[in-house]
């Protein structure tokens, strides 16, 4: 039963969801939280945590059982993401591996690749990452420079990537690269590159503002030989593939956002009832009451939207624009609301031993990765003003042609 | 530059402080942040340069300058993009030592103030306790009188400089029954038996040490009581205004730095085939931020001017602290966004700024407490009973503290002839100035022609690129090394006409 200030969650209403939630909670309590500080120190999480997640089925929730997955719908994956964020656990980056990388292979990979990678991905023996961003370009994915030269039965890959989540611990990376330099977005392809390939090296994990237990790093490719079989789908399809996967990717961020706010709110409600100043609990001040009323309201409003998007995603009907709205609105909300929560902890909010400081550090990147919130608004506005942009494009094309024929 | 508030001497001071910070601090900050502490020798260097104790009396080695030197000091610290570095010395100069200076006995002043000014002592102020932060009246740390000592028991938390400092201005209850009237301030030395410190890990302010302190039967000599017993809360109320005000200029220059860095980054970073400073939303955001910061800066100077004129205004200080720290958060978060993924990385400046500003709305009285105070002033007409004077008393006119009789009779050796010889012998051996410089001792002049191969010294009154007006005996002191040239400029002992940049070479010429 949800409390009267909480929305009943239809997406997670079934008995199966309730049971699954228990497993998930156990996993984080027993196999993640006790190691968090250690992982923060080393900058990445231990493989045991991945293997344990694999054992419990948490790495292949939506994956076809024939490849070792659970074959459940995305709402179960959503639940894992939310719970993980609620616990403030940045690592292991389950969603990156199992909600982004695995589906790329499952949907776009050949049977050969699926058999080779997926069962081990589901068990946690193999961890994958996704590399689009380059030092010179992030928002503008079409402008990537990493190039795979066709050498008959293999490609020779050259270039570099940056900010790659679990790039340091992953055993392979799906690399967005140009297979045709002259074709713009139609020249982009996706290759699976094994971490042990000759010429593939990794930078040290970056020191970051937050997500301290999760490794983010640079990847370098110097004449890396990649077999042709490692191409996902066909050449030139990479950009379209990425676009089709974006809605789910953005939903993982939105779900993380509402999970984190829920966790922060729960902790703040507890803290403000215990902590006293001027002879009352902090929650005795009207300012505290109203601030947390705002946090709770913002959270439920976002939750309603996110749940609806989750349903659409499960049905296969979530548009990129709606997913962009969810990503941008929830991540902005997350930063603002966690800021309010931290404030109510006073000085303790600034001390790392108190989890609210971690929620705060982790939140900030949500407005940046997975496409910045500015890029989200760009996508939304493209749909709002589709006529205008269509004409603009047509005019530009006409001008170009005119220039050529002159 | 705001010439309305700053004289040329202020600006001269600013440029030399800035040059120092750029050279000695900027390149080391990353290391200090990593080490989680700012090393002491930087403060000694700053003390040697005369950058500390700006408004402290000369009697203890200070410079007795006006408050706008402190404003410059805070502004320049704020530009370093390290809240941890800045707060370390701000706590010493403006938040802890002033209690001793203003209310302490001569004995306490003599013991501690010179070290504060020379940079050899680091102090802290311990108000907050695990159970009482905003509600400072509710502190529990007890000091019980036992003969010539107080026996102190209790604990404090979040104490800046509380791990690596030398002494702690500690807020204690000397009378547990009397509420605010039972609060006193004691100087507790870090090395006294029974004092232990635990270093806390924080979200930001990495290069500052923050401690949880515990006092277990610490024997503190009664001489270490600051002022009178039971007056501690009253002292604090006045001191906190200075503390809050000092956060303001540093906050403003921090924001200016964020904007400047962002402008630079945005002009270099490209997306979709053009620099990102061409995207309208980003342009408008910068425009908005720049406007808000500019408005705040004007208000900040206004508040500082009031303080400089010794007008104690709780309302203005509270408003300034509230607005600055809140805007600081907004500026940092928006500027970080301009950097995209790079904003989240420690190698780029915004991650640190974002972490560091977050404590602003909590420490030194939270935003809620500021609004609480303001609401009481604005709505309930509460007026805060406080001393009329600001906490650091500054002489309005410069007074020389070396005995006044001595000033009237020139000592034999302080004659014009010896001075001329002294200047001549030094100037001859130094690199040619490149310009002409004149010392005017009110009637007698010495002219240095540095346009040739070597400096030529003449006893003549010739028009020079730069004229330095000062008294004969000050010039002697300068030659003897008893007077810091920059300090003398700042205190008005030396007045400069013409090319200021030449005056900067004075130290090289005469040193
Ligand atoms: C912790 C972390 C993990 C990451 N993980 C991954 C990963 O696993 N794989 C991966 O490929 N990438 C990853 N990224 C990269 C992330 O997706 C990019 O940082 C992001 O897409 C932004 O790109 P950028 O950093 O190059 O910013 P830029 O594109 O340089 O943008 C700079 C600023 O300009 C704005 N801007 C750009 N274009 C426009 C426009 N047209 N109109 C208005 N404003 C605009 C942006 O919003 C931003 O504010 C990660 C990043 C971080 C920080
Ligand atoms: C990095 C750092 C350095 C510090 N350095 C020092 C130092 O050198 N010396 C020192 O003495 N202290 C220092 N502090 C402590 C700081 O001054 C306190 O944290 C601050 O005063 C808040 O007290 P608290 O943490 O106990 O919060 P609490 O008083 O517990 O407040 C919790 C929340 O309740 C709110 N609240 C409290 N009262 C009211 C009210 N009446 N109405 C509405 N809301 C209210 C607060 O605003 C806050 O949001 C430092 C703190 C930090 C984080």
PDB file of N, CA, C and O in Angstrom, chain B residues 144 146-153 186-189 191-195 215-222 224:
ATOM      1  N   UNK B 144      34.526  24.941  33.402  1.00  0.00           N
ATOM      2  CA  UNK B 144      34.283  25.126  34.829  1.00  0.00           C
ATOM      3  C   UNK B 144      35.541  25.682  35.477  1.00  0.00           C
ATOM      4  O   UNK B 144      36.639  25.147  35.293  1.00  0.00           O
ATOM      5  N   UNK B 146      38.410  26.401  37.942  1.00  0.00           N
ATOM      6  CA  UNK B 146      39.064  25.641  39.007  1.00  0.00           C
ATOM      7  C   UNK B 146      40.385  26.336  39.282  1.00  0.00           C
ATOM      8  O   UNK B 146      41.381  26.089  38.601  1.00  0.00           O
ATOM      9  N   UNK B 147      40.373  27.237  40.267  1.00  0.00           N
ATOM     10  CA  UNK B 147      41.579  27.997  40.583  1.00  0.00           C
ATOM     11  C   UNK B 147      41.975  28.895  39.422  1.00  0.00           C
ATOM     12  O   UNK B 147      41.168  29.687  38.932  1.00  0.00           O
ATOM     13  N   UNK B 148      43.178  28.715  38.930  1.00  0.00           N
ATOM     14  CA  UNK B 148      43.680  29.550  37.843  1.00  0.00           C
ATOM     15  C   UNK B 148      43.341  28.990  36.461  1.00  0.00           C
ATOM     16  O   UNK B 148      43.865  29.453  35.456  1.00  0.00           O
ATOM     17  N   UNK B 149      42.513  27.965  36.455  1.00  0.00           N
ATOM     18  CA  UNK B 149      42.201  27.299  35.186  1.00  0.00           C
ATOM     19  C   UNK B 149      40.706  27.166  34.980  1.00  0.00           C
ATOM     20  O   UNK B 149      39.906  27.255  35.913  1.00  0.00           O
ATOM     21  N   UNK B 150      40.376  26.965  33.707  1.00  0.00           N
ATOM     22  CA  UNK B 150      39.055  26.438  33.375  1.00  0.00           C
ATOM     23  C   UNK B 150      39.256  24.990  32.958  1.00  0.00           C
ATOM     24  O   UNK B 150      40.221  24.676  32.254  1.00  0.00           O
ATOM     25  N   UNK B 151      38.341  24.154  33.366  1.00  0.00           N
ATOM     26  CA  UNK B 151      38.390  22.766  32.906  1.00  0.00           C
ATOM     27  C   UNK B 151      37.302  22.626  31.844  1.00  0.00           C
ATOM     28  O   UNK B 151      36.113  22.820  32.132  1.00  0.00           O
ATOM     29  N   UNK B 152      37.733  22.339  30.614  1.00  0.00           N
ATOM     30  CA  UNK B 152      36.784  22.328  29.496  1.00  0.00           C
ATOM     31  C   UNK B 152      36.452  20.901  29.075  1.00  0.00           C
ATOM     32  O   UNK B 152      37.342  20.069  28.882  1.00  0.00           O
ATOM     33  N   UNK B 153      35.149  20.659  28.921  1.00  0.00           N
ATOM     34  CA  UNK B 153      34.673  19.369  28.442  1.00  0.00           C
ATOM     35  C   UNK B 153      33.583  19.577  27.402  1.00  0.00           C
ATOM     36  O   UNK B 153      32.734  20.463  27.575  1.00  0.00           O
ATOM     37  N   UNK B 186      37.018  31.242  24.891  1.00  0.00           N
ATOM     38  CA  UNK B 186      38.305  30.839  25.448  1.00  0.00           C
ATOM     39  C   UNK B 186      39.274  30.509  24.331  1.00  0.00           C
ATOM     40  O   UNK B 186      38.883  29.909  23.329  1.00  0.00           O
ATOM     41  N   UNK B 187      40.518  30.872  24.535  1.00  0.00           N
ATOM     42  CA  UNK B 187      41.536  30.443  23.574  1.00  0.00           C
ATOM     43  C   UNK B 187      42.086  29.094  24.038  1.00  0.00           C
ATOM     44  O   UNK B 187      42.658  28.998  25.127  1.00  0.00           O
ATOM     45  N   UNK B 188      41.870  28.077  23.250  1.00  0.00           N
ATOM     46  CA  UNK B 188      42.383  26.746  23.595  1.00  0.00           C
ATOM     47  C   UNK B 188      43.453  26.386  22.567  1.00  0.00           C
ATOM     48  O   UNK B 188      43.216  26.485  21.366  1.00  0.00           O
ATOM     49  N   UNK B 189      44.604  26.008  23.065  1.00  0.00           N
ATOM     50  CA  UNK B 189      45.659  25.645  22.119  1.00  0.00           C
ATOM     51  C   UNK B 189      45.454  24.205  21.673  1.00  0.00           C
ATOM     52  O   UNK B 189      45.101  23.329  22.454  1.00  0.00           O
ATOM     53  N   UNK B 191      47.517  22.014  21.042  1.00  0.00           N
ATOM     54  CA  UNK B 191      48.397  21.002  21.622  1.00  0.00           C
ATOM     55  C   UNK B 191      48.118  20.752  23.102  1.00  0.00           C
ATOM     56  O   UNK B 191      48.788  19.931  23.716  1.00  0.00           O
ATOM     57  N   UNK B 192      47.139  21.430  23.673  1.00  0.00           N
ATOM     58  CA  UNK B 192      46.848  21.203  25.092  1.00  0.00           C
ATOM     59  C   UNK B 192      46.354  19.779  25.305  1.00  0.00           C
ATOM     60  O   UNK B 192      45.680  19.209  24.439  1.00  0.00           O
ATOM     61  N   UNK B 193      46.675  19.274  26.455  1.00  0.00           N
ATOM     62  CA  UNK B 193      46.295  17.899  26.738  1.00  0.00           C
ATOM     63  C   UNK B 193      44.769  17.778  26.799  1.00  0.00           C
ATOM     64  O   UNK B 193      44.102  18.624  27.394  1.00  0.00           O
ATOM     65  N   UNK B 194      44.241  16.733  26.179  1.00  0.00           N
ATOM     66  CA  UNK B 194      42.796  16.520  26.210  1.00  0.00           C
ATOM     67  C   UNK B 194      42.074  17.028  24.968  1.00  0.00           C
ATOM     68  O   UNK B 194      40.879  16.820  24.822  1.00  0.00           O
ATOM     69  N   UNK B 195      42.822  17.685  24.071  1.00  0.00           N
ATOM     70  CA  UNK B 195      42.212  18.145  22.811  1.00  0.00           C
ATOM     71  C   UNK B 195      42.485  17.101  21.730  1.00  0.00           C
ATOM     72  O   UNK B 195      43.640  16.774  21.473  1.00  0.00           O
ATOM     73  N   UNK B 215      37.013  17.840  23.650  1.00  0.00           N
ATOM     74  CA  UNK B 215      37.741  18.398  24.785  1.00  0.00           C
ATOM     75  C   UNK B 215      37.463  17.517  25.990  1.00  0.00           C
ATOM     76  O   UNK B 215      36.326  17.400  26.425  1.00  0.00           O
ATOM     77  N   UNK B 216      38.531  16.903  26.471  1.00  0.00           N
ATOM     78  CA  UNK B 216      38.369  15.992  27.590  1.00  0.00           C
ATOM     79  C   UNK B 216      39.195  16.518  28.761  1.00  0.00           C
ATOM     80  O   UNK B 216      40.409  16.391  28.779  1.00  0.00           O
ATOM     81  N   UNK B 217      38.521  17.165  29.687  1.00  0.00           N
ATOM     82  CA  UNK B 217      39.188  17.778  30.842  1.00  0.00           C
ATOM     83  C   UNK B 217      40.404  18.618  30.450  1.00  0.00           C
ATOM     84  O   UNK B 217      41.489  18.466  31.003  1.00  0.00           O
ATOM     85  N   UNK B 218      40.202  19.486  29.496  1.00  0.00           N
ATOM     86  CA  UNK B 218      41.304  20.340  29.041  1.00  0.00           C
ATOM     87  C   UNK B 218      41.495  21.479  30.055  1.00  0.00           C
ATOM     88  O   UNK B 218      40.540  22.169  30.414  1.00  0.00           O
ATOM     89  N   UNK B 219      42.739  21.613  30.532  1.00  0.00           N
ATOM     90  CA  UNK B 219      43.050  22.663  31.515  1.00  0.00           C
ATOM     91  C   UNK B 219      43.469  23.930  30.782  1.00  0.00           C
ATOM     92  O   UNK B 219      44.532  23.972  30.161  1.00  0.00           O
ATOM     93  N   UNK B 220      42.621  24.941  30.846  1.00  0.00           N
ATOM     94  CA  UNK B 220      42.913  26.177  30.124  1.00  0.00           C
ATOM     95  C   UNK B 220      43.143  27.299  31.131  1.00  0.00           C
ATOM     96  O   UNK B 220      42.288  27.563  31.979  1.00  0.00           O
ATOM     97  N   UNK B 221      44.301  27.963  31.075  1.00  0.00           N
ATOM     98  CA  UNK B 221      44.579  29.044  32.016  1.00  0.00           C
ATOM     99  C   UNK B 221      43.519  30.140  31.917  1.00  0.00           C
ATOM    100  O   UNK B 221      43.061  30.440  30.809  1.00  0.00           O
ATOM    101  N   UNK B 222      43.154  30.735  33.046  1.00  0.00           N
ATOM    102  CA  UNK B 222      42.117  31.769  33.004  1.00  0.00           C
ATOM    103  C   UNK B 222      42.515  32.952  32.125  1.00  0.00           C
ATOM    104  O   UNK B 222      41.654  33.643  31.592  1.00  0.00           O
ATOM    105  N   UNK B 224      43.358  32.879  29.351  1.00  0.00           N
ATOM    106  CA  UNK B 224      42.922  32.634  27.977  1.00  0.00           C
ATOM    107  C   UNK B 224      41.468  33.003  27.717  1.00  0.00           C
ATOM    108  O   UNK B 224      40.961  32.817  26.620  1.00  0.00           O
TER     109      UNK B 224
END
